[in-house]
mmCIF file of N, CA and C in Angstrom:
data_model
loop_
_atom_site.group_PDB
_atom_site.id
_atom_site.type_symbol
_atom_site.label_atom_id
_atom_site.label_comp_id
_atom_site.label_asym_id
_atom_site.label_seq_id
_atom_site.Cartn_x
_atom_site.Cartn_y
_atom_site.Cartn_z
ATOM 1 N N UNK A 1 21.893 -17.502 -3.309
ATOM 2 C CA UNK A 1 22.453 -18.230 -1.988
ATOM 3 C C UNK A 1 21.211 -18.521 -1.109
ATOM 4 N N UNK A 2 20.229 -17.650 -1.040
ATOM 5 C CA UNK A 2 19.058 -18.189 -0.449
ATOM 6 C C UNK A 2 18.433 -19.498 -0.620
ATOM 7 N N UNK A 3 18.463 -20.001 -1.750
ATOM 8 C CA UNK A 3 17.907 -21.479 -2.062
ATOM 9 C C UNK A 3 18.715 -22.525 -1.481
ATOM 10 N N UNK A 4 20.175 -22.098 -0.997
ATOM 11 C CA UNK A 4 20.776 -23.190 -0.410
ATOM 12 C C UNK A 4 20.489 -23.415 0.980
ATOM 13 N N UNK A 5 19.610 -22.540 1.526
ATOM 14 C CA UNK A 5 19.209 -22.689 3.031
ATOM 15 C C UNK A 5 17.750 -23.613 2.963
ATOM 16 N N UNK A 6 17.172 -23.885 1.979
ATOM 17 C CA UNK A 6 15.985 -24.539 1.710
ATOM 18 C C UNK A 6 16.239 -25.974 2.376
ATOM 19 N N UNK A 7 15.344 -26.533 3.065
ATOM 20 C CA UNK A 7 15.334 -27.969 3.465
ATOM 21 C C UNK A 7 14.875 -28.617 2.298
ATOM 22 N N UNK A 8 15.053 -29.976 2.418
ATOM 23 C CA UNK A 8 14.331 -30.891 1.293
ATOM 24 C C UNK A 8 12.932 -30.841 1.345
ATOM 25 N N UNK A 9 12.287 -31.000 0.128
ATOM 26 C CA UNK A 9 10.756 -30.946 0.039
ATOM 27 C C UNK A 9 10.254 -29.608 0.316
ATOM 28 N N UNK A 10 11.035 -28.377 0.340
ATOM 29 C CA UNK A 10 10.505 -27.237 0.698
ATOM 30 C C UNK A 10 10.773 -26.248 -0.596
ATOM 31 N N UNK A 11 10.097 -24.976 -0.635
ATOM 32 C CA UNK A 11 10.421 -24.118 -1.521
ATOM 33 C C UNK A 11 10.062 -22.705 -1.137
ATOM 34 N N UNK A 12 10.550 -21.703 -1.576
ATOM 35 C CA UNK A 12 10.414 -20.344 -1.211
ATOM 36 C C UNK A 12 8.923 -19.751 -1.883
ATOM 37 N N UNK A 13 8.297 -19.381 -0.847
ATOM 38 C CA UNK A 13 6.563 -19.269 -1.413
ATOM 39 C C UNK A 13 6.700 -17.487 -1.503
ATOM 40 N N UNK A 14 7.449 -17.010 -2.489
ATOM 41 C CA UNK A 14 7.552 -15.711 -2.715
ATOM 42 C C UNK A 14 7.666 -15.690 -4.266
ATOM 43 N N UNK A 15 7.092 -14.241 -4.656
ATOM 44 C CA UNK A 15 7.247 -14.152 -6.131
ATOM 45 C C UNK A 15 8.673 -13.645 -6.555
ATOM 46 N N UNK A 16 9.408 -14.339 -7.460
ATOM 47 C CA UNK A 16 10.682 -13.739 -7.867
ATOM 48 C C UNK A 16 10.388 -13.288 -9.282
ATOM 49 N N UNK A 17 10.752 -12.002 -9.569
ATOM 50 C CA UNK A 17 10.820 -10.983 -10.690
ATOM 51 C C UNK A 17 12.114 -10.800 -11.473
ATOM 52 N N UNK A 18 12.250 -11.233 -12.442
ATOM 53 C CA UNK A 18 13.485 -11.143 -13.319
ATOM 54 C C UNK A 18 13.562 -9.571 -13.463
ATOM 55 N N UNK A 19 14.907 -9.033 -12.956
ATOM 56 C CA UNK A 19 15.168 -7.554 -13.016
ATOM 57 C C UNK A 19 15.433 -7.261 -14.394
ATOM 58 N N UNK A 20 15.926 -8.133 -15.226
ATOM 59 C CA UNK A 20 16.610 -7.833 -16.534
ATOM 60 C C UNK A 20 17.924 -7.407 -16.523
ATOM 61 N N UNK A 21 18.545 -7.522 -15.238
ATOM 62 C CA UNK A 21 19.969 -7.088 -14.992
ATOM 63 C C UNK A 21 20.851 -8.248 -14.368
ATOM 64 N N UNK A 22 20.377 -9.543 -14.651
ATOM 65 C CA UNK A 22 20.821 -10.713 -14.178
ATOM 66 C C UNK A 22 20.594 -11.052 -12.857
ATOM 67 N N UNK A 23 19.502 -10.495 -12.194
ATOM 68 C CA UNK A 23 19.186 -10.733 -10.698
ATOM 69 C C UNK A 23 17.653 -10.725 -10.712
ATOM 70 N N UNK A 24 17.277 -11.168 -9.384
ATOM 71 C CA UNK A 24 15.722 -11.231 -9.448
ATOM 72 C C UNK A 24 15.371 -10.294 -8.071
ATOM 73 N N UNK A 25 14.185 -9.934 -8.045
ATOM 74 C CA UNK A 25 13.396 -9.091 -7.117
ATOM 75 C C UNK A 25 12.848 -10.023 -6.502
ATOM 76 N N UNK A 26 12.787 -10.031 -5.143
ATOM 77 C CA UNK A 26 11.897 -11.029 -4.311
ATOM 78 C C UNK A 26 10.901 -10.175 -3.566
ATOM 79 N N UNK A 27 9.663 -10.555 -3.425
ATOM 80 C CA UNK A 27 8.552 -10.171 -2.842
ATOM 81 C C UNK A 27 8.483 -10.622 -1.441
ATOM 82 N N UNK A 28 8.137 -9.762 -0.415
ATOM 83 C CA UNK A 28 7.848 -10.433 1.010
ATOM 84 C C UNK A 28 7.482 -9.431 2.070
ATOM 85 N N UNK A 29 7.088 -9.840 3.030
ATOM 86 C CA UNK A 29 6.611 -8.746 4.120
ATOM 87 C C UNK A 29 7.821 -8.246 4.883
ATOM 88 N N UNK A 30 7.841 -6.796 4.959
ATOM 89 C CA UNK A 30 9.019 -5.969 5.581
ATOM 90 C C UNK A 30 9.131 -6.637 7.257
ATOM 91 N N UNK A 31 10.191 -6.830 7.557
ATOM 92 C CA UNK A 31 10.464 -7.032 8.892
ATOM 93 C C UNK A 31 10.627 -5.925 9.814
ATOM 94 N N UNK A 32 9.837 -5.738 10.839
ATOM 95 C CA UNK A 32 9.716 -4.825 11.700
ATOM 96 C C UNK A 32 10.069 -4.856 13.083
ATOM 97 N N UNK A 33 10.156 -6.197 13.287
ATOM 98 C CA UNK A 33 10.604 -6.656 14.736
ATOM 99 C C UNK A 33 12.119 -6.132 15.145
ATOM 100 N N UNK A 34 12.009 -5.409 16.149
ATOM 101 C CA UNK A 34 13.595 -4.732 16.439
ATOM 102 C C UNK A 34 14.612 -5.839 16.910
ATOM 103 N N UNK A 35 14.023 -6.737 17.532
ATOM 104 C CA UNK A 35 14.841 -7.715 18.143
ATOM 105 C C UNK A 35 15.627 -8.523 16.768
ATOM 106 N N UNK A 36 14.925 -9.052 15.966
ATOM 107 C CA UNK A 36 15.342 -9.665 14.715
ATOM 108 C C UNK A 36 16.132 -8.648 13.835
ATOM 109 N N UNK A 37 15.538 -7.345 13.777
ATOM 110 C CA UNK A 37 16.538 -6.548 12.849
ATOM 111 C C UNK A 37 17.866 -6.483 13.660
ATOM 112 N N UNK A 38 17.674 -6.226 14.895
ATOM 113 C CA UNK A 38 19.171 -6.185 15.591
ATOM 114 C C UNK A 38 20.095 -7.220 15.328
ATOM 115 N N UNK A 39 19.598 -8.533 15.030
ATOM 116 C CA UNK A 39 20.554 -9.688 14.754
ATOM 117 C C UNK A 39 21.341 -9.423 13.444
ATOM 118 N N UNK A 40 20.748 -8.542 12.594
ATOM 119 C CA UNK A 40 21.399 -8.489 11.335
ATOM 120 C C UNK A 40 22.379 -7.443 11.011
ATOM 121 N N UNK A 41 23.134 -7.615 9.993
ATOM 122 C CA UNK A 41 24.230 -6.560 9.736
ATOM 123 C C UNK A 41 23.761 -6.010 8.565
ATOM 124 N N UNK A 42 23.323 -4.993 8.589
ATOM 125 C CA UNK A 42 22.714 -3.986 7.351
ATOM 126 C C UNK A 42 23.078 -2.647 7.448
ATOM 127 N N UNK A 43 23.230 -1.779 6.306
ATOM 128 C CA UNK A 43 23.483 -0.437 6.067
ATOM 129 C C UNK A 43 22.188 0.098 6.596
ATOM 130 N N UNK A 44 22.231 1.364 7.262
ATOM 131 C CA UNK A 44 21.101 2.172 7.624
ATOM 132 C C UNK A 44 19.992 2.433 6.638
ATOM 133 N N UNK A 45 20.393 2.306 5.298
ATOM 134 C CA UNK A 45 19.365 2.591 4.335
ATOM 135 C C UNK A 45 18.746 1.351 3.675
ATOM 136 N N UNK A 46 19.317 0.186 4.422
ATOM 137 C CA UNK A 46 18.774 -1.270 3.951
ATOM 138 C C UNK A 46 17.535 -1.619 4.916
ATOM 139 N N UNK A 47 16.808 -2.813 4.232
ATOM 140 C CA UNK A 47 15.761 -3.234 5.048
ATOM 141 C C UNK A 47 15.674 -4.623 4.814
ATOM 142 N N UNK A 48 14.854 -5.372 5.467
ATOM 143 C CA UNK A 48 14.889 -6.802 5.317
ATOM 144 C C UNK A 48 13.487 -7.301 5.088
ATOM 145 N N UNK A 49 13.066 -8.312 4.334
ATOM 146 C CA UNK A 49 11.783 -8.965 4.105
ATOM 147 C C UNK A 49 11.820 -10.295 4.477
ATOM 148 N N UNK A 50 10.710 -10.740 5.023
ATOM 149 C CA UNK A 50 10.445 -12.121 5.361
ATOM 150 C C UNK A 50 9.799 -12.914 4.300
ATOM 151 N N UNK A 51 10.689 -14.089 3.750
ATOM 152 C CA UNK A 51 10.307 -14.821 2.664
ATOM 153 C C UNK A 51 9.620 -16.078 3.501
ATOM 154 N N UNK A 52 8.509 -16.461 3.114
ATOM 155 C CA UNK A 52 7.802 -17.723 3.600
ATOM 156 C C UNK A 52 8.483 -18.893 2.991
ATOM 157 N N UNK A 53 8.469 -19.947 3.793
ATOM 158 C CA UNK A 53 8.960 -21.178 3.302
ATOM 159 C C UNK A 53 7.611 -21.995 3.345
ATOM 160 N N UNK A 54 7.485 -23.044 2.040
ATOM 161 C CA UNK A 54 6.236 -23.779 2.027
ATOM 162 C C UNK A 54 6.760 -25.168 1.501
ATOM 163 N N UNK A 55 5.834 -26.084 2.002
ATOM 164 C CA UNK A 55 6.195 -27.633 1.553
ATOM 165 C C UNK A 55 5.850 -27.952 0.415
ATOM 166 N N UNK A 56 6.528 -28.929 -0.205
ATOM 167 C CA UNK A 56 6.267 -29.316 -1.708
ATOM 168 C C UNK A 56 5.849 -30.830 -1.827
ATOM 169 N N UNK A 57 4.850 -30.928 -2.339
ATOM 170 C CA UNK A 57 4.495 -32.541 -2.531
ATOM 171 C C UNK A 57 4.435 -32.548 -4.055
ATOM 172 N N UNK A 58 5.193 -33.676 -4.398
ATOM 173 C CA UNK A 58 5.462 -34.122 -5.808
ATOM 174 C C UNK A 58 4.530 -35.234 -6.022
ATOM 175 N N UNK A 59 3.845 -35.089 -7.033
ATOM 176 C CA UNK A 59 2.520 -35.848 -7.270
ATOM 177 C C UNK A 59 3.065 -36.855 -8.668
ATOM 178 N N UNK A 60 4.002 -36.497 -9.292
ATOM 179 C CA UNK A 60 4.627 -37.189 -10.424
ATOM 180 C C UNK A 60 4.271 -36.294 -11.601
ATOM 181 N N UNK A 61 4.903 -36.438 -12.756
ATOM 182 C CA UNK A 61 4.768 -35.705 -13.824
ATOM 183 C C UNK A 61 3.583 -35.936 -14.776
ATOM 184 N N UNK A 62 3.069 -34.940 -15.465
ATOM 185 C CA UNK A 62 1.901 -35.202 -16.219
ATOM 186 C C UNK A 62 2.305 -35.755 -17.562
ATOM 187 N N UNK A 63 1.457 -36.914 -18.025
ATOM 188 C CA UNK A 63 1.671 -37.452 -19.267
ATOM 189 C C UNK A 63 1.770 -36.362 -20.433
ATOM 190 N N UNK A 64 2.814 -36.458 -21.226
ATOM 191 C CA UNK A 64 2.842 -35.584 -22.363
ATOM 192 C C UNK A 64 2.148 -36.078 -23.550
ATOM 193 N N UNK A 65 2.095 -37.306 -23.765
ATOM 194 C CA UNK A 65 1.640 -37.976 -24.842
ATOM 195 C C UNK A 65 2.675 -38.123 -25.939
ATOM 196 N N UNK A 66 3.932 -37.985 -25.452
ATOM 197 C CA UNK A 66 4.993 -38.275 -26.680
ATOM 198 C C UNK A 66 5.941 -39.127 -25.976
ATOM 199 N N UNK A 67 6.309 -40.194 -26.948
ATOM 200 C CA UNK A 67 6.871 -41.384 -26.380
ATOM 201 C C UNK A 67 8.536 -40.784 -26.305
ATOM 202 N N UNK A 68 9.313 -41.498 -25.433
ATOM 203 C CA UNK A 68 10.818 -41.077 -25.232
ATOM 204 C C UNK A 68 11.504 -42.245 -26.174
ATOM 205 N N UNK A 69 12.317 -41.885 -27.089
ATOM 206 C CA UNK A 69 12.909 -42.531 -27.839
ATOM 207 C C UNK A 69 14.391 -42.623 -27.541
#
């Protein structure tokens, strides 16, 4: 669902690691700001990370040397 919040021509600038259980682990900086955390609904044992957004520039696909038939 996180990817659904991305704006056009942007991407998640974070490492996604396959857990092997059909899910991904996302790396990011822990959120420590009390005001921000206060706006979230989480269990006491949970925490949140900040996932940066980066812009993407597409320069075209590299030529593969193969013809398309």
